[in-house]
Tab-separated table of C-alpha atoms in Angstrom:
chain	number	residue	atom	x	y	z
A	123	MET	CA	11.063	15.795	-2.185
A	124	ASN	CA	10.825	12.480	-4.226
A	125	GLU	CA	9.891	9.476	-1.898
A	126	TYR	CA	11.417	6.127	-2.085
A	127	THR	CA	14.560	7.233	-3.988
A	128	ASP	CA	17.555	6.689	-1.887
A	129	PHE	CA	15.234	4.863	0.710
A	130	ALA	CA	14.392	2.365	-1.755
A	131	THR	CA	18.006	0.766	-1.662
A	132	VAL	CA	17.324	-0.169	2.062
A	133	TYR	CA	13.605	-0.683	1.954
A	134	ASP	CA	13.725	-4.443	2.334
A	135	LEU	CA	16.356	-4.243	5.180
A	136	PHE	CA	14.259	-1.912	7.373
A	137	MET	CA	10.773	-3.376	6.616
A	138	ASP	CA	11.913	-7.087	7.293
A	139	ASN	CA	9.443	-7.069	10.164
A	140	VAL	CA	6.252	-6.924	7.669
A	141	PRO	CA	4.571	-10.311	7.652
A	142	TYR	CA	4.284	-10.572	3.766
A	143	GLU	CA	3.749	-14.291	3.816
A	144	GLU	CA	0.867	-13.925	6.244
A	145	TRP	CA	-0.587	-11.217	4.272
A	146	ALA	CA	-0.286	-13.303	0.996
A	147	GLY	CA	-2.130	-16.266	2.545
A	148	PHE	CA	-4.878	-14.045	3.810
A	149	ILE	CA	-5.339	-12.128	0.530
A	150	THR	CA	-5.335	-15.423	-1.428
A	151	ARG	CA	-8.140	-16.903	0.887
A	152	GLN	CA	-10.235	-13.830	0.025
A	153	LEU	CA	-9.787	-14.335	-3.525
A	154	HIS	CA	-10.648	-17.983	-3.238
A	155	ASN	CA	-13.692	-17.093	-1.394
A	156	GLU	CA	-14.739	-14.977	-4.766
A	157	ASP	CA	-13.731	-17.869	-6.903
A	158	ILE	CA	-10.726	-16.133	-8.044
A	159	ARG	CA	-8.021	-19.052	-8.270
A	160	ARG	CA	-5.845	-17.809	-11.211
A	161	GLY	CA	-5.759	-15.112	-13.673
A	162	VAL	CA	-4.166	-11.686	-13.806
A	163	VAL	CA	-3.884	-9.774	-10.357
A	164	VAL	CA	-2.406	-6.383	-10.265
A	165	ASP	CA	-0.421	-5.242	-7.276
A	166	LEU	CA	-0.794	-1.319	-6.902
A	167	GLY	CA	2.054	0.171	-5.026
A	168	CYS	CA	4.065	-2.963	-5.322
A	169	GLY	CA	7.272	-1.463	-3.965
A	170	THR	CA	10.307	-3.908	-4.242
A	171	GLY	CA	7.897	-6.660	-5.322
A	172	VAL	CA	7.883	-8.782	-2.276
A	173	LEU	CA	4.317	-9.667	-1.925
A	174	THR	CA	3.980	-9.571	-5.794
A	175	ARG	CA	6.134	-12.449	-5.885
A	176	LEU	CA	4.574	-14.341	-3.081
A	177	MET	CA	1.243	-13.758	-4.927
A	178	LYS	CA	2.663	-15.164	-8.123
A	179	ALA	CA	3.761	-18.275	-6.087
A	180	GLN	CA	0.168	-18.720	-5.238
A	181	GLY	CA	-0.667	-19.379	-8.851
A	182	TYR	CA	-1.715	-15.870	-10.063
A	183	GLN	CA	-0.235	-13.889	-13.255
A	184	MET	CA	1.028	-10.948	-11.301
A	185	MET	CA	1.589	-7.443	-12.511
A	186	GLY	CA	3.104	-4.777	-10.409
A	187	VAL	CA	2.462	-0.825	-10.653
A	188	GLU	CA	4.807	1.391	-8.778
A	189	VAL	CA	5.482	5.172	-9.133
A	190	SER	CA	9.045	4.949	-7.793
A	191	PRO	CA	11.475	4.047	-10.537
A	192	GLU	CA	14.093	3.031	-7.824
A	193	MET	CA	11.581	0.572	-6.113
A	194	LEU	CA	10.573	-0.751	-9.476
A	195	SER	CA	14.177	-1.349	-10.547
A	196	ILE	CA	14.615	-3.538	-7.456
A	197	ALA	CA	11.485	-5.425	-8.016
A	198	ALA	CA	12.368	-6.077	-11.764
A	199	GLY	CA	15.815	-7.283	-10.744
A	200	LYS	CA	14.336	-9.918	-8.378
A	201	GLU	CA	11.639	-11.381	-10.645
A	202	ALA	CA	11.980	-10.799	-14.510
A	203	SER	CA	8.848	-12.814	-15.344
A	204	ILE	CA	6.494	-10.367	-13.708
A	205	LEU	CA	5.253	-7.270	-15.685
A	206	TYR	CA	6.135	-4.144	-13.671
A	207	LEU	CA	4.776	-0.765	-14.644
A	208	ASN	CA	6.031	2.724	-13.824
A	209	GLN	CA	2.740	4.630	-13.405
A	210	ASP	CA	1.074	6.722	-10.919
A	211	LEU	CA	-1.993	5.185	-9.675
A	212	ARG	CA	-4.129	8.217	-10.229
A	213	GLU	CA	-3.201	7.731	-14.100
A	214	LEU	CA	-3.482	4.064	-14.231
A	215	GLU	CA	-3.738	2.605	-17.568
A	216	LEU	CA	-3.601	-1.330	-18.352
A	217	PRO	CA	-3.579	-3.301	-21.794
A	218	ASP	CA	-6.539	-5.349	-20.596
A	219	ASN	CA	-9.220	-6.035	-17.805
A	220	VAL	CA	-7.966	-8.011	-14.913
A	221	GLU	CA	-9.574	-10.482	-12.019
A	222	ALA	CA	-8.265	-8.344	-9.054
A	223	PHE	CA	-6.310	-5.689	-7.848
A	224	ILE	CA	-4.334	-5.846	-4.528
A	225	SER	CA	-2.652	-2.944	-2.732
A	226	THR	CA	-0.986	-3.207	0.741
A	227	CYS	CA	1.322	-1.414	3.211
A	228	ASP	CA	-0.838	1.615	3.467
A	229	THR	CA	-0.112	2.584	-0.115
A	230	LEU	CA	-3.559	4.264	-0.560
A	231	ASN	CA	-2.795	6.627	2.323
A	232	TYR	CA	-0.366	8.378	0.137
A	233	LEU	CA	-3.182	9.826	-1.890
A	234	LEU	CA	-3.807	13.008	-0.060
A	235	SER	CA	-7.386	13.959	-0.942
A	236	PRO	CA	-10.586	11.854	-1.125
A	237	ALA	CA	-10.924	13.086	-4.987
A	238	GLU	CA	-7.646	11.344	-5.571
A	239	LEU	CA	-8.564	8.136	-3.642
A	240	LYS	CA	-11.813	8.102	-5.756
A	241	GLU	CA	-9.894	8.288	-9.053
A	242	VAL	CA	-7.794	5.277	-7.983
A	243	PHE	CA	-11.086	3.419	-7.198
A	244	ALA	CA	-12.489	4.415	-10.410
A	245	ARG	CA	-9.611	3.291	-12.561
A	246	ALA	CA	-9.612	0.008	-10.782
A	247	TYR	CA	-13.302	-0.368	-11.163
A	248	ARG	CA	-12.807	0.426	-14.837
A	249	TYR	CA	-10.187	-2.342	-15.424
A	250	LEU	CA	-11.728	-5.029	-13.376
A	251	LYS	CA	-13.987	-7.899	-15.063
A	252	LYS	CA	-17.322	-8.383	-13.906
A	253	GLY	CA	-17.029	-10.027	-10.469
A	254	GLY	CA	-13.336	-8.928	-9.811
A	255	VAL	CA	-12.329	-7.664	-6.607
A	256	PHE	CA	-10.102	-5.023	-5.276
A	257	PHE	CA	-8.529	-5.894	-1.785
A	258	PHE	CA	-6.483	-3.216	-0.138
A	259	ASP	CA	-5.476	-2.011	3.427
A	260	PHE	CA	-5.261	1.609	4.788
A	261	ASN	CA	-3.869	3.089	8.149
A	262	THR	CA	-6.461	4.667	10.344
A	263	VAL	CA	-7.078	8.046	12.097
A	264	HIS	CA	-6.325	6.289	15.333
A	265	LYS	CA	-2.990	5.048	14.386
A	266	TYR	CA	-1.712	8.363	13.008
A	267	ARG	CA	-3.362	10.506	15.810
A	268	ASP	CA	-2.767	8.211	18.805
A	269	ILE	CA	-0.199	5.896	18.127
A	270	ILE	CA	2.575	7.319	15.781
A	271	GLY	CA	1.802	11.093	15.732
A	272	GLU	CA	4.568	13.137	17.272
A	273	GLU	CA	6.589	9.952	17.606
A	274	THR	CA	10.135	9.191	16.750
A	275	ILE	CA	11.252	5.861	15.782
A	276	ALA	CA	14.796	4.783	15.476
A	277	GLU	CA	16.668	1.447	14.704
A	278	SER	CA	20.394	0.685	14.091
A	279	ARG	CA	21.653	-2.302	12.101
A	280	GLU	CA	25.215	-3.352	11.223
A	281	ASP	CA	25.227	-1.919	7.851
A	282	GLY	CA	22.613	0.978	8.315
A	283	ALA	CA	20.545	3.068	10.664
A	284	PHE	CA	17.390	5.244	10.427
A	285	ILE	CA	15.553	7.774	12.472
A	286	TRP	CA	11.848	8.116	11.558
A	287	ASP	CA	10.152	11.587	12.900
A	288	ASN	CA	6.213	11.686	12.600
A	289	TYR	CA	4.176	14.998	12.534
A	290	TYR	CA	0.437	14.668	12.428
A	291	ASP	CA	-1.811	17.571	11.628
A	292	GLU	CA	-5.174	16.517	13.128
A	293	GLU	CA	-7.196	19.265	11.342
A	294	GLU	CA	-5.825	18.297	7.750
A	295	ARG	CA	-5.469	14.596	8.708
A	296	LEU	CA	-1.978	14.605	7.066
A	297	ASN	CA	0.982	12.740	8.829
A	298	GLU	CA	4.217	13.964	7.576
A	299	TYR	CA	7.089	11.601	8.414
A	300	GLU	CA	10.779	12.638	7.856
A	301	VAL	CA	13.108	9.680	7.268
A	302	THR	CA	16.965	10.132	7.733
A	303	PHE	CA	19.009	7.079	7.366
A	304	PHE	CA	22.604	6.224	7.276
A	305	LEU	CA	24.172	3.788	4.760
A	306	GLN	CA	27.653	2.224	4.911
A	307	GLU	CA	29.607	2.956	1.951
A	308	GLU	CA	33.108	1.717	2.698
A	309	GLY	CA	35.002	1.113	6.001
A	310	GLU	CA	33.611	3.035	8.865
A	311	LEU	CA	32.178	5.613	6.519
A	312	PHE	CA	28.191	6.070	6.645
A	313	ARG	CA	26.553	8.485	4.430
A	314	ARG	CA	23.486	10.511	5.775
A	315	HIS	CA	20.294	10.515	3.468
A	316	ARG	CA	16.955	12.168	3.998
A	317	GLU	CA	13.333	11.683	2.604
A	318	VAL	CA	9.979	13.407	3.556
A	319	HIS	CA	6.696	11.358	3.062
A	320	THR	CA	3.147	12.577	3.732
A	321	GLN	CA	0.172	10.518	4.016
A	322	ARG	CA	-3.564	11.068	4.668
A	323	ALA	CA	-5.613	9.482	7.315
A	324	TYR	CA	-9.079	8.251	5.963
A	325	GLU	CA	-12.166	7.268	8.171
A	326	LEU	CA	-13.536	3.731	7.080
A	327	GLY	CA	-16.914	5.505	6.471
A	328	GLU	CA	-15.542	7.818	3.797
A	329	ILE	CA	-13.819	4.918	2.102
A	330	ARG	CA	-16.954	2.894	2.027
A	331	PHE	CA	-18.679	5.927	0.529
A	332	LEU	CA	-16.155	6.614	-2.172
A	333	LEU	CA	-16.294	2.810	-2.942
A	334	GLU	CA	-19.912	2.794	-3.405
A	335	GLU	CA	-19.879	5.913	-5.292
A	336	VAL	CA	-17.702	4.439	-8.017
A	337	GLY	CA	-19.751	1.317	-8.127
A	338	PHE	CA	-18.227	-1.159	-5.765
A	339	ILE	CA	-19.947	-3.278	-3.354
A	340	ILE	CA	-18.159	-4.001	-0.201
A	341	LYS	CA	-17.775	-7.835	0.534
A	342	GLY	CA	-15.431	-7.911	3.617
A	343	GLU	CA	-13.907	-5.398	6.280
A	344	PHE	CA	-11.236	-6.768	8.322
A	345	ASP	CA	-9.031	-5.803	11.250
A	346	ASP	CA	-5.248	-5.904	10.033
A	347	TYR	CA	-5.403	-9.063	8.007
A	348	GLN	CA	-7.409	-11.031	10.671
A	349	GLU	CA	-10.901	-12.473	10.303
A	350	VAL	CA	-12.394	-10.075	12.517
A	351	GLU	CA	-14.356	-7.005	12.111
A	352	PRO	CA	-12.458	-3.543	12.357
A	353	ASN	CA	-13.057	-1.361	15.604
A	354	ALA	CA	-12.195	1.949	17.135
A	355	GLU	CA	-8.840	0.552	18.217
A	356	SER	CA	-7.999	-0.740	14.691
A	357	GLU	CA	-4.678	0.658	13.268
A	358	ARG	CA	-4.923	-0.934	9.829
A	359	ILE	CA	-8.215	-1.889	8.142
A	360	CYS	CA	-8.526	-4.265	5.073
A	361	LEU	CA	-11.393	-3.984	2.568
A	362	LEU	CA	-12.356	-6.270	0.051
A	363	ALA	CA	-14.905	-4.511	-2.700
A	364	GLN	CA	-16.287	-6.281	-5.680
A	365	LYS	CA	-17.467	-5.148	-9.122
A	366	ILE	CA	-20.881	-6.574	-9.979
A	367	ASN	CA	-21.934	-4.712	-13.060
A	368	ASP	CA	-20.548	-2.173	-15.260
A	369	LYS	CA	-21.631	1.405	-14.658
A	370	GLU	CA	-23.459	3.383	-17.389
């Protein structure tokens, strides 16, 4: 089943608890620490472009890359001055090198094998300028296995509702979640929609290994957009990786 098709229309409604402004501030501070204060920054898996627009407000020339045409259409409709590209991250192609990549909201967990994740890292490395950085987050094994695995999350709003069922396969480290949502069409009529999403849980150690194998050096590791190191209880980890030299 396609991901983020019908759900794209209500994504912002049901994700309004995500602290995008705090994330944008944290990411901007990390970029400033590496003396990246302007230039082209690419948001991988930009979704409806909320964070992309916030980073543009910080002074960066933003580009957004998203595989879902439905999400991309919503993003482009909100900010026409940002270049949005409909691409699979594993097949990323850019017209020129850039200062930084960012990827948030567990986008990289949608890559279901280390080989796929390594390919995205390699393409980011290829298109970064020397000294450029890749800032991203990912959900941890602890979050999938111990926090949301086998859990059901439900929420009702005035103009819509959703049920989010999680199923975690510990052996494969795959988390499948079925999203059933109801959208008001007219009067008291609500229509039912359903999507199935699959994400993979990654250990911090294997992500470090993949980054270093591609050529990155790791400049920072953070527990969920805080200036503290990740630990065994971290549910979301952020990494900052830098390209120092071009690989031969």
